[in-house]
Coordinates of C-alpha atoms in Angstrom, one line a residue:
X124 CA -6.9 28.6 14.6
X125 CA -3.7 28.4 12.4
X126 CA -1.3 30.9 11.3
X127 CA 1.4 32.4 12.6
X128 CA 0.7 33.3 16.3
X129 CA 3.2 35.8 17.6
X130 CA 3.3 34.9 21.3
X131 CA 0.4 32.9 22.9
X132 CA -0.1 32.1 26.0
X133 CA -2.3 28.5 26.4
X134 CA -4.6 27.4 28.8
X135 CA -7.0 24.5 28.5
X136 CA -8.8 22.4 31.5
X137 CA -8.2 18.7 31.2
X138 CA -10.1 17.1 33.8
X139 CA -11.3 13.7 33.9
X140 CA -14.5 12.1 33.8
X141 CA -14.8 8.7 35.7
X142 CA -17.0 5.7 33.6
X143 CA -18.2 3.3 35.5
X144 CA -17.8 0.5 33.0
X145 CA -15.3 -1.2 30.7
X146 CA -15.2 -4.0 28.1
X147 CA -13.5 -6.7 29.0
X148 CA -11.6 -9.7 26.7
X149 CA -14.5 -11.5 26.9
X150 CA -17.0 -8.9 26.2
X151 CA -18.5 -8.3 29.2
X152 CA -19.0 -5.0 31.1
X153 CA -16.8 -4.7 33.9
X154 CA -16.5 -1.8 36.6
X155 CA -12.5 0.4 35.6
X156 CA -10.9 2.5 38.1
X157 CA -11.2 6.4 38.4
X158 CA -9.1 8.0 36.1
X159 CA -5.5 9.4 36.7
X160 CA -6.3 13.1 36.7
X161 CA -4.6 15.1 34.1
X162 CA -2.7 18.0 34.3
X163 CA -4.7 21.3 35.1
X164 CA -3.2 23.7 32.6
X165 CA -1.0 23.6 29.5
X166 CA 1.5 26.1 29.4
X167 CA 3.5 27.1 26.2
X168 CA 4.0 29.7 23.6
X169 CA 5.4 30.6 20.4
X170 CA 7.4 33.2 19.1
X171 CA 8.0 34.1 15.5
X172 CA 10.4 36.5 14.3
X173 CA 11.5 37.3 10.6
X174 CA 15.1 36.8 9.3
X175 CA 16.4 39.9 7.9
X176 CA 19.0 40.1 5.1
X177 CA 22.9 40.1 6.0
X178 CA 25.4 41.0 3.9
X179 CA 27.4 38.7 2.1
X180 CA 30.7 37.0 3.8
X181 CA 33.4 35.7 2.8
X182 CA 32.1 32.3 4.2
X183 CA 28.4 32.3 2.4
X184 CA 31.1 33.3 -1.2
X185 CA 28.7 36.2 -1.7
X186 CA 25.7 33.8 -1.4
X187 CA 22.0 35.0 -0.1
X188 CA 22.2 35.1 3.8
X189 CA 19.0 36.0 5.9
X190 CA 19.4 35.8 9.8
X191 CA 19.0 37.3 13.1
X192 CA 21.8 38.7 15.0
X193 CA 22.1 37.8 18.4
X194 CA 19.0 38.5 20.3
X195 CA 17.8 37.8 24.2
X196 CA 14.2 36.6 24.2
X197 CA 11.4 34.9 25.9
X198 CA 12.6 31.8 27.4
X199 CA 12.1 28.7 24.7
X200 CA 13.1 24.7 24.1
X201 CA 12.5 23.7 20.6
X202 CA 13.5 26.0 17.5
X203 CA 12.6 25.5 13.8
X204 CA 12.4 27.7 10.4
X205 CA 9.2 28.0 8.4
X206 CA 8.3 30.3 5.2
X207 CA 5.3 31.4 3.3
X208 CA 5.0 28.4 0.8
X209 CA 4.9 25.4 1.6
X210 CA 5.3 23.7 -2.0
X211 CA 8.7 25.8 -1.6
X212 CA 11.7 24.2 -1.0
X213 CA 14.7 25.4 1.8
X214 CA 17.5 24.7 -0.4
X215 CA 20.3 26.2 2.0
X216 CA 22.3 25.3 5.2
X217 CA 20.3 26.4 8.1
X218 CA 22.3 27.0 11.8
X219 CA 21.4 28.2 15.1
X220 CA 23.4 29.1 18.4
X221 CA 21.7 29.6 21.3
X222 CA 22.1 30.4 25.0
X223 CA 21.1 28.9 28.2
X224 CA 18.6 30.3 30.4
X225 CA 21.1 31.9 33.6
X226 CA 24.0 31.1 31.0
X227 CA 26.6 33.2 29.5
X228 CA 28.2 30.9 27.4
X229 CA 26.9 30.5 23.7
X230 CA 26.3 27.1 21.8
X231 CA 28.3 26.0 19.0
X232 CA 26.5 26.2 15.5
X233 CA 24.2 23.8 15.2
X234 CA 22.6 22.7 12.0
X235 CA 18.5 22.5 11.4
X236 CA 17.5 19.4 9.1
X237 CA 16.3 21.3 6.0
X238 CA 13.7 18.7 4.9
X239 CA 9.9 19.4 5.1
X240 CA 8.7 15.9 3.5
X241 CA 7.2 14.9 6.9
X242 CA 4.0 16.7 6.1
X243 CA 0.9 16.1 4.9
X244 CA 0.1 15.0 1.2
X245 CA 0.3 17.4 -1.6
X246 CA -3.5 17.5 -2.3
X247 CA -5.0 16.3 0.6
X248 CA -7.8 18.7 2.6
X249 CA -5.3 19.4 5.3
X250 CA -2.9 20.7 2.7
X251 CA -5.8 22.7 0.7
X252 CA -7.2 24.5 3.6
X253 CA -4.1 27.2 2.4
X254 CA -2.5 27.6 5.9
X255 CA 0.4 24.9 5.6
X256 CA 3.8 27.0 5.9
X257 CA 7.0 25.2 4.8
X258 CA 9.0 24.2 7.6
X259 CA 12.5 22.8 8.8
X260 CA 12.7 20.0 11.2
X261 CA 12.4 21.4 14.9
X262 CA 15.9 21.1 16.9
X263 CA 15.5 20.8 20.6
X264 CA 18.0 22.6 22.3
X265 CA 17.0 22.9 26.3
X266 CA 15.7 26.1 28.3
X267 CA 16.9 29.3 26.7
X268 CA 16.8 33.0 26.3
X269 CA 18.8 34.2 23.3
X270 CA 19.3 32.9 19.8
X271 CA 21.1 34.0 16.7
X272 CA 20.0 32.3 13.2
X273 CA 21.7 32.3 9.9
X274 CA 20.6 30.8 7.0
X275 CA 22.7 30.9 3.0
X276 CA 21.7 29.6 -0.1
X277 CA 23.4 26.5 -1.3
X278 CA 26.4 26.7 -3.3
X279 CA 26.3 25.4 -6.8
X280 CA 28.6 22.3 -7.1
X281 CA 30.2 21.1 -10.8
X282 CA 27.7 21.7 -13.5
X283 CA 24.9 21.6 -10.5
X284 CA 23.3 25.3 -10.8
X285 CA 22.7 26.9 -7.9
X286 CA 20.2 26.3 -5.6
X287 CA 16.6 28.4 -6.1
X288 CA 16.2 31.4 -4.1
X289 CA 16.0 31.4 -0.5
X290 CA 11.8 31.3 0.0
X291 CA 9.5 34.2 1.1
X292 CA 8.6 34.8 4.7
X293 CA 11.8 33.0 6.3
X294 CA 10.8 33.1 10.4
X295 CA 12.8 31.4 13.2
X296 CA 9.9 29.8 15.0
X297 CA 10.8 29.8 19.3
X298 CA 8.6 27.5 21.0
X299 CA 8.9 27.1 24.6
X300 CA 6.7 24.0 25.7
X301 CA 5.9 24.9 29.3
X302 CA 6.4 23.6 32.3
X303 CA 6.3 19.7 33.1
X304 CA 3.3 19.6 35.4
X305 CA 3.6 17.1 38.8
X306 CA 2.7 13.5 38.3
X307 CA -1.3 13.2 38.7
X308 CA -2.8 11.8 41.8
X309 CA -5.6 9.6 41.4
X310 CA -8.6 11.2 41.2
X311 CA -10.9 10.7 44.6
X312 CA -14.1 11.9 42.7
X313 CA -15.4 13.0 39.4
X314 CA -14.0 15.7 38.4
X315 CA -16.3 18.4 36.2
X316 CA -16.7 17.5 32.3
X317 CA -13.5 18.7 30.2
X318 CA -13.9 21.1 27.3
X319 CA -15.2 19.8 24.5
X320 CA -11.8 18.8 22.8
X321 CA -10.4 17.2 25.3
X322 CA -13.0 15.0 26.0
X323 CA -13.5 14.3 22.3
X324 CA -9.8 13.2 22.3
X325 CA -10.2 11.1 25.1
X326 CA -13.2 9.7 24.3
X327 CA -11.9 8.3 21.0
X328 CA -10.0 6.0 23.1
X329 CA -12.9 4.5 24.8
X330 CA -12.6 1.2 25.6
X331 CA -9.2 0.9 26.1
X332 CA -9.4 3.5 28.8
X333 CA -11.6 5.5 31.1
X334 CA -12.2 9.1 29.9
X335 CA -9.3 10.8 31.2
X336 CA -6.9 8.7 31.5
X337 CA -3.4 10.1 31.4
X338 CA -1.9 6.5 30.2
X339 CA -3.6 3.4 28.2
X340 CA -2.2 0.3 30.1
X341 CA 0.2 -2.5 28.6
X342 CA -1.9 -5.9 28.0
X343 CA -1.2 -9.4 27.6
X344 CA -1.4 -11.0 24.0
X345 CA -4.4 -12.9 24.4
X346 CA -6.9 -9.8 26.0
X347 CA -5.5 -7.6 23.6
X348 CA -7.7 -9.6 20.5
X349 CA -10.1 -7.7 21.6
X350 CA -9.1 -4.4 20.9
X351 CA -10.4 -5.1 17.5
X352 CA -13.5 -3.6 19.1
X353 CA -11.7 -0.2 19.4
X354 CA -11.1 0.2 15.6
X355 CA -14.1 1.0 14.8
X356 CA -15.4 5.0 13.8
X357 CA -18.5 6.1 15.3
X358 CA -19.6 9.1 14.0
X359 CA -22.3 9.1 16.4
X360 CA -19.9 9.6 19.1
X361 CA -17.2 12.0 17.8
X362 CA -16.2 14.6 15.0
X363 CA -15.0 12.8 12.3
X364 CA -13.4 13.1 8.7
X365 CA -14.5 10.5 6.7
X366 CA -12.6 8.8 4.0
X367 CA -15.2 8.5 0.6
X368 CA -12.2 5.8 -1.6
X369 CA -11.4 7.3 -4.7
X370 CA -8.9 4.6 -6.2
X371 CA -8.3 0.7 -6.2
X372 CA -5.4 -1.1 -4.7
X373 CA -3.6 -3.7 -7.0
X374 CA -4.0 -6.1 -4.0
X375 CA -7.7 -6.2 -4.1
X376 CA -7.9 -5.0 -0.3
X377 CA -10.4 -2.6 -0.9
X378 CA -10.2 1.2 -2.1
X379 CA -7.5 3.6 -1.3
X380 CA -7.1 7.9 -1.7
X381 CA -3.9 8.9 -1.7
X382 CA -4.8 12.4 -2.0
X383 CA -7.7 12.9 0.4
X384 CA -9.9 14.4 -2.5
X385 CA -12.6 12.6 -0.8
X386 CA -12.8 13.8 2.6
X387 CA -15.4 16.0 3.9
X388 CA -16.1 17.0 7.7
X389 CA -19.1 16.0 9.8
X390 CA -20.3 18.3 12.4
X391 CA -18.9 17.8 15.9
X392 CA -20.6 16.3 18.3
X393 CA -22.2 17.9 21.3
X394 CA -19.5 17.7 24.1
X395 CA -21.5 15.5 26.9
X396 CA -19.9 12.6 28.1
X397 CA -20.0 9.4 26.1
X398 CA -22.1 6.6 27.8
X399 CA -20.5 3.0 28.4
X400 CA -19.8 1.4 25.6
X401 CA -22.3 -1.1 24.1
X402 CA -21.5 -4.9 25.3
X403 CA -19.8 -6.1 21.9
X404 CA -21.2 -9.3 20.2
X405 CA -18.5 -11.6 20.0
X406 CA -20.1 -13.2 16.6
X407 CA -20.1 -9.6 14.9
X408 CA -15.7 -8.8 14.8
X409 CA -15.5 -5.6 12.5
X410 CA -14.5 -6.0 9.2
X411 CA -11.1 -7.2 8.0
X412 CA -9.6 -8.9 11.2
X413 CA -8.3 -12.7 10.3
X414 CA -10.3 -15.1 12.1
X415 CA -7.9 -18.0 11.9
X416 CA -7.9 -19.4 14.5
X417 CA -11.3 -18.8 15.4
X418 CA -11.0 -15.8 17.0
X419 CA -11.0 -12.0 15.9
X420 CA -7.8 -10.8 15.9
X421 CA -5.9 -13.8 16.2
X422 CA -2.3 -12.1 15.2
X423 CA -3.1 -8.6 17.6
X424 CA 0.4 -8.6 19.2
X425 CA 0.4 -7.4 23.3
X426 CA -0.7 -3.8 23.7
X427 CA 2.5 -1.7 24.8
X428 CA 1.9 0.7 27.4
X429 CA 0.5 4.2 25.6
X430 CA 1.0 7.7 27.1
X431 CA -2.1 9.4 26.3
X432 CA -2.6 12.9 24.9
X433 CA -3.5 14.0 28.2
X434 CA -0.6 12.4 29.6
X435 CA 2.0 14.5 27.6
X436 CA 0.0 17.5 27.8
X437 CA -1.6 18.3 24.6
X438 CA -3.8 21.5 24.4
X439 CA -6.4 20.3 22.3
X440 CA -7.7 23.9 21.7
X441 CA -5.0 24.7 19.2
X442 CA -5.8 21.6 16.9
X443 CA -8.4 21.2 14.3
X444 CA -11.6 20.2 15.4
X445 CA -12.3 16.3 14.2
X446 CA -10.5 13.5 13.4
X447 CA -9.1 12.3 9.7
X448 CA -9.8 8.7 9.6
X449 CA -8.8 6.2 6.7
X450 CA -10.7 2.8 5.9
X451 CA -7.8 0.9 7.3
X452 CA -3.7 0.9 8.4
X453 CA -1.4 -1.4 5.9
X454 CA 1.9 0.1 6.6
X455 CA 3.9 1.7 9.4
X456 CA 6.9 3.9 8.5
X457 CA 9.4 4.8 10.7
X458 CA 11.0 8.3 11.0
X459 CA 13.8 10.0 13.5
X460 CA 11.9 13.6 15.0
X461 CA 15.7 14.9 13.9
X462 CA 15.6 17.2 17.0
X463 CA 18.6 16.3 18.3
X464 CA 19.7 14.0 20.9
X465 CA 20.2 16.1 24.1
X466 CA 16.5 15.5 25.2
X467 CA 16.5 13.3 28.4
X468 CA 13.2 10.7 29.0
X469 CA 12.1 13.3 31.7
X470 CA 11.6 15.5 29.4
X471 CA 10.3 13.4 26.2
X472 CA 6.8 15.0 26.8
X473 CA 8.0 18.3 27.0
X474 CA 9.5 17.1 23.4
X475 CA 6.5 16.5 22.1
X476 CA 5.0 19.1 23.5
X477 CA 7.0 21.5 21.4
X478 CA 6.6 19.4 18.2
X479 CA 3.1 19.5 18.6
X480 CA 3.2 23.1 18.6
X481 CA 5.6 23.4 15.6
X482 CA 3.5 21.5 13.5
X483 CA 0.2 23.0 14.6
X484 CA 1.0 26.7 15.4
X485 CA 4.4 27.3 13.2
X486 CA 3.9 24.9 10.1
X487 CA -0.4 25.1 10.1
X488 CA -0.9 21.2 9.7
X489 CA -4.3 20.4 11.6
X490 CA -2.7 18.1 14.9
X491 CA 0.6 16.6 14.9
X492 CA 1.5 14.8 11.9
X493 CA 2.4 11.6 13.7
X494 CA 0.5 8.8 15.1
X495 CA 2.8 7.3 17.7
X496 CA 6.0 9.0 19.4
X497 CA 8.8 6.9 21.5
X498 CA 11.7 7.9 23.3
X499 CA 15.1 6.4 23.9
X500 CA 13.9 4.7 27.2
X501 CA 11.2 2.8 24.9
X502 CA 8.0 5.0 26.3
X503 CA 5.2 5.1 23.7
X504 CA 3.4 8.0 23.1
X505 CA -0.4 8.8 21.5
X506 CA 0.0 11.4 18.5
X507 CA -1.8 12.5 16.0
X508 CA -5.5 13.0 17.8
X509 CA -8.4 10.2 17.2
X510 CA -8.1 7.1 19.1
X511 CA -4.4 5.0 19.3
X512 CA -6.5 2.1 17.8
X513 CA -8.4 3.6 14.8
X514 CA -7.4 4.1 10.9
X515 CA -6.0 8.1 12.2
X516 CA -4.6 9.6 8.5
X517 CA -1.5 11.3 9.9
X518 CA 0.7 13.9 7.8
X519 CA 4.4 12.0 8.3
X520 CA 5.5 10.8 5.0
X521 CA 4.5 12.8 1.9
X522 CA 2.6 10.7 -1.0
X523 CA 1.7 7.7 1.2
X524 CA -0.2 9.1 4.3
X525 CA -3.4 7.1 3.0
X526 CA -3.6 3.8 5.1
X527 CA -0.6 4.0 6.9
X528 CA 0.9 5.0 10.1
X529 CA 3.8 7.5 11.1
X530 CA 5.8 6.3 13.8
X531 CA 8.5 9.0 15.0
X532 CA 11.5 8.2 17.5
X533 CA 12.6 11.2 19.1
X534 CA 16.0 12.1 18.5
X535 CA 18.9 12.3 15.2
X536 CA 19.8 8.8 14.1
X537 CA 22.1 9.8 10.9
X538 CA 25.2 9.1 13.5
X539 CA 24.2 7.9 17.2
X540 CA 22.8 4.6 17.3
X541 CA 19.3 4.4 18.7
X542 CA 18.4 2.7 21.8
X543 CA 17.8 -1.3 21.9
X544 CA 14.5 0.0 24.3
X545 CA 13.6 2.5 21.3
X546 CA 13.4 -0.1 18.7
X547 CA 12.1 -2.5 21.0
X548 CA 9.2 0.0 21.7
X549 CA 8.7 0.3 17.7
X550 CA 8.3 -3.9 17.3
X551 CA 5.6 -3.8 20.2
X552 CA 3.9 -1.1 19.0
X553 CA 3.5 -2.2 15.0
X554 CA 3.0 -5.5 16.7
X555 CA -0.4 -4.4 18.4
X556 CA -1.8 -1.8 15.7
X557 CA -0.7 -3.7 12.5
X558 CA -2.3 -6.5 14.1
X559 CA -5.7 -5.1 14.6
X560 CA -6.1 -5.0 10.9
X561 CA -4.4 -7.9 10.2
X562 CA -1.2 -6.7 8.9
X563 CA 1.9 -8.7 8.7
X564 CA 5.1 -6.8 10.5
X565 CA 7.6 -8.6 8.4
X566 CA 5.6 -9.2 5.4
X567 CA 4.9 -6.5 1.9
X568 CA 1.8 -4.5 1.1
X569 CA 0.8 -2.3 -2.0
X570 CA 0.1 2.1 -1.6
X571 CA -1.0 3.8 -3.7
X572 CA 1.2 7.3 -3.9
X573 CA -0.3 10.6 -3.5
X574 CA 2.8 12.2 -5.2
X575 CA 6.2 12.9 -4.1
X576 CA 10.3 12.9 -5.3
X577 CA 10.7 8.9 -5.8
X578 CA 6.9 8.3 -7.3
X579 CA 4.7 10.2 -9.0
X580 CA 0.8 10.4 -8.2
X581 CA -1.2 7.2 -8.7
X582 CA 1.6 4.9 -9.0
X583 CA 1.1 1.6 -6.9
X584 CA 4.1 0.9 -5.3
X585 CA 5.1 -2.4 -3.5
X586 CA 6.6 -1.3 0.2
X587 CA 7.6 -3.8 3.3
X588 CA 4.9 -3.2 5.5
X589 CA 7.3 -1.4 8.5
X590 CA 9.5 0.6 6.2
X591 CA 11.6 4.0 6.7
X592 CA 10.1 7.2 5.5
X593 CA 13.1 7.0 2.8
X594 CA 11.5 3.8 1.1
X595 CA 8.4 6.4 0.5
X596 CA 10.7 9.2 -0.2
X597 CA 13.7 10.7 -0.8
X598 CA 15.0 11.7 2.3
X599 CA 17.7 10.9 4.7
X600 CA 15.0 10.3 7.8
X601 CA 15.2 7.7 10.0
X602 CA 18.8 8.5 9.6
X603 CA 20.9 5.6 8.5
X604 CA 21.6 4.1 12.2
X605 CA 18.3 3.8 13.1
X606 CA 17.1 2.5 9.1
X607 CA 19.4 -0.1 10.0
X608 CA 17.7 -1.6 12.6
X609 CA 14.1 -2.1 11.1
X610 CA 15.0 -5.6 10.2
X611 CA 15.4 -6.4 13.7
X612 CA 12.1 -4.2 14.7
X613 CA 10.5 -6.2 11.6
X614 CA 11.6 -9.7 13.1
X615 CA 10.4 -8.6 16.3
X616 CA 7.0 -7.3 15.6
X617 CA 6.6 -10.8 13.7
X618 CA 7.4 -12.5 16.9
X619 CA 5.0 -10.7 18.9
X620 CA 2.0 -11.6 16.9
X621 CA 3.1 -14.9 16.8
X622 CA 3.8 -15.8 13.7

């Protein structure tokens, strides 16, 4: 499935299946609606071409170039860099120009973030499977059909010495997303069972949706306790990767594995359709919600409205088969997708769309390393594959992927200010996950880190429970306008649950 894939056309069916029943607050079985159908086909491709030398300039001072001269190509959105190792670093100033599709007109330079820390952990069995790449941050920069790339080693500064080589294998990745499809129509009947992916992706968000379903709906505070419910890993139902706890936490909350040593893969389930869900037993809540005030998950803050895998588009055939679960979710960190700000909300899933493929079909991760996406208009998305309420181990901020979520605001906040909707969208949405485990938004927790540039391996380390993916390490993401404002997402979040 991973590697590099020159140019690849994708196609994959994601119809819907209508269920006739749904759990309600009270945990009863109550007849849903048909499904929104998804779209028919997922479009998109990738394109991978290497970066030659160039000689030196007088601008790089006689310093390593590689690059691609001006080139027409296939038409693409979203451009990154990757390279052969991915425990390599990019120490260099990367830049791209491109031009529009029916243009004439070039871009300016325009620089690709360098960083490659939102990835998966160092040790973990996504990282070992020996097809991660190292990768830039992906840049957004609209429908195009030629590009020209140069990349120069870093200059050394004072008694700094220079920066290491430029790495082996230096690509420019093209990704064009495809095609926004039209808005889906309800469906008037049930349509035929989806491939075996898809439904296993949509299934995992069974109850809080019909299998299909293109968005999860926004729910009042009080009905949303009982998407405690929807926490819970079946391995009966779908592929999973289970989490076997190799370490202790300091705060007695159980066992924690920051490196995923203990993972292992279950066979995936046959692809028929999931029955209704069994009627809960309200005297049984799944272990670890607060009970008190009598009832499971009294602090579950309102459930935002959730744009679904199928709703962005996600070809499920290019992921990994399964889902990575942990035993819980303690922390949410926050991260800019430092692709530029020149994305409009009618196009965020298109966005996504070409992340998705960066990560997957450029960089080798398994699925998209976050769990939750949200534009400037305050949209939330479903990421990383598995179910929007479950323990989902994402790869977002290296050394403290265990027990945490990845949250990932589309657009460069070093300079422009986020949206007040944005951050608004990050409050509810800590609000309602944190609060299924019965975290605390403004409150501290203790990880355990997997390894990384501010801790080493196996040091506990005490982090506010919604923190930046600099607190975890060093890195300028969320960029500093955006890091600013997690207080007020933080206060927020609190609100919501009612604390």
């Amino acid at each position: 499935m991973r590697g590099i894939i020159v140019s690849s056309a994708v196609v994959a069916c994601a119809a819907a299946l209508t269920l006739p029943f749904l759990a309600t607050p009270s945990g009863a079985l109550a007849p849903v609606p048909a499904p929104t159908a998804a779209p028919t086909t997922v479009p998109g491709s990738t394109h991978s071409l290497p970066l030659v030398p160039i000689a030196p300039r007088s601008r790089a001072g006689g310093r390593p170039e590689r690059g691609l001269p001006p080139r027409n190509v296939d038409p693409f959105s979203l451009v990154g860099i990757v390279w052969d190792d991915a425990g390599k670093e990019l120490r260099a100033r990367a830049q791209v120009r491109t031009r529009p599709v029916g243009g004439k007109e070039w871009s300016g330079w325009q620089d690709v973030e360098t960083h490659d820390d939102d990835r998966p952990d160092l040790r973990s069995p996504e990282a070992r499977g020996g097809t991660l790449r190292g990768s830039t941050a992906p840049l957004w920069v609209g429908a195009c059909d030629a590009v020209e790339v140069r990349v120069r080693q870093e200059a050394a500064t004072g008694r700094a010495p220079a920066a290491p080589p430029l790495p082996a294998g230096l690509r420019v990745e093209l990704v064009d997303p495809g095609k926004d499809q039209a808005p889906p129509r309800p469906a008037r009947r049930a349509a035929p069972l989806p491939a075996e992916e898809d439904n296993a992706a949509s299934a995992a968000n069974l109850p809080l949706a019909p299998l299909g379903a293109t968005e999860i709906p926004a729910l009042a505070r009080p009905e949303s306790a009982r998407d405690v419910l929807a926490t819970r890993v079946d391995p009966d139902r779908t592929s999973t990767v289970v989490t076997d706890a190799k370490h202790t936490d300091p705060d007695g909350h159980g066992e924690t594995d920051p490196e995923g040593e203990g993972q292992s893969e279950a066979p995936s389930a046959p692809p028929g359709p999931p029955g209704p869900p069994a009627p809960p037993d309200p005297s049984d809540p799944p272990e670890d919600i607060d009970d008190e005030a009598g009832v499971p998950g009294y602090y579950v803050g309102p459930r935002p409205r959730i744009v679904t895998r199928a709703g962005w588009g996600a070809d499920e055939s290019i992921r990994e088969k399964g889902f990575p679960y942990d035993k819980t979710v303690r922390a949410a960190f926050v991260h800019h997708t430092a692709s530029g700000n020149g994305a409009t909300c009618a196009q965020s899933a298109s966005v996504i769309r070409g992340i998705y493929r960066y990560h997957v079909v450029s960089s080798g991760w398994r699925d998209i390393g976050y769990n939750f996406l949200v534009d400037k208009c305050g949209t939330v998305y479903e990421g990383r594959a598995g179910g929007v309420a479950k323990p989902v181990r994402g790869a977002h901020t290296l050394g403290f992927n265990t027990n945490s979520m990845g949250i990932a605001v589309l657009g460069s906040f070093g300079k422009a200010n986020p949206s007040g909707a944005a951050v608004d969208a990050v409050a509810a949405i800590t609000a309602w996950k944190l609060g299924l485990y019965d975290i605390n938004p403004a409150g501290s927790t203790t990880l355990v880190s997997g390894g990384g540039n501010l801790f080493k391996k196996g040091t506990s380390v005490r982090l506010k429970v919604i923190s930046g993916h600099r607190d975890g390490y060093s890195t300028e993401c969320p960029g500093d306008r955006l890091y600013k404002r997690l207080g007020a997402a933080r206060s927020e979040a609190a609100r919501l649950q009612g604390r």
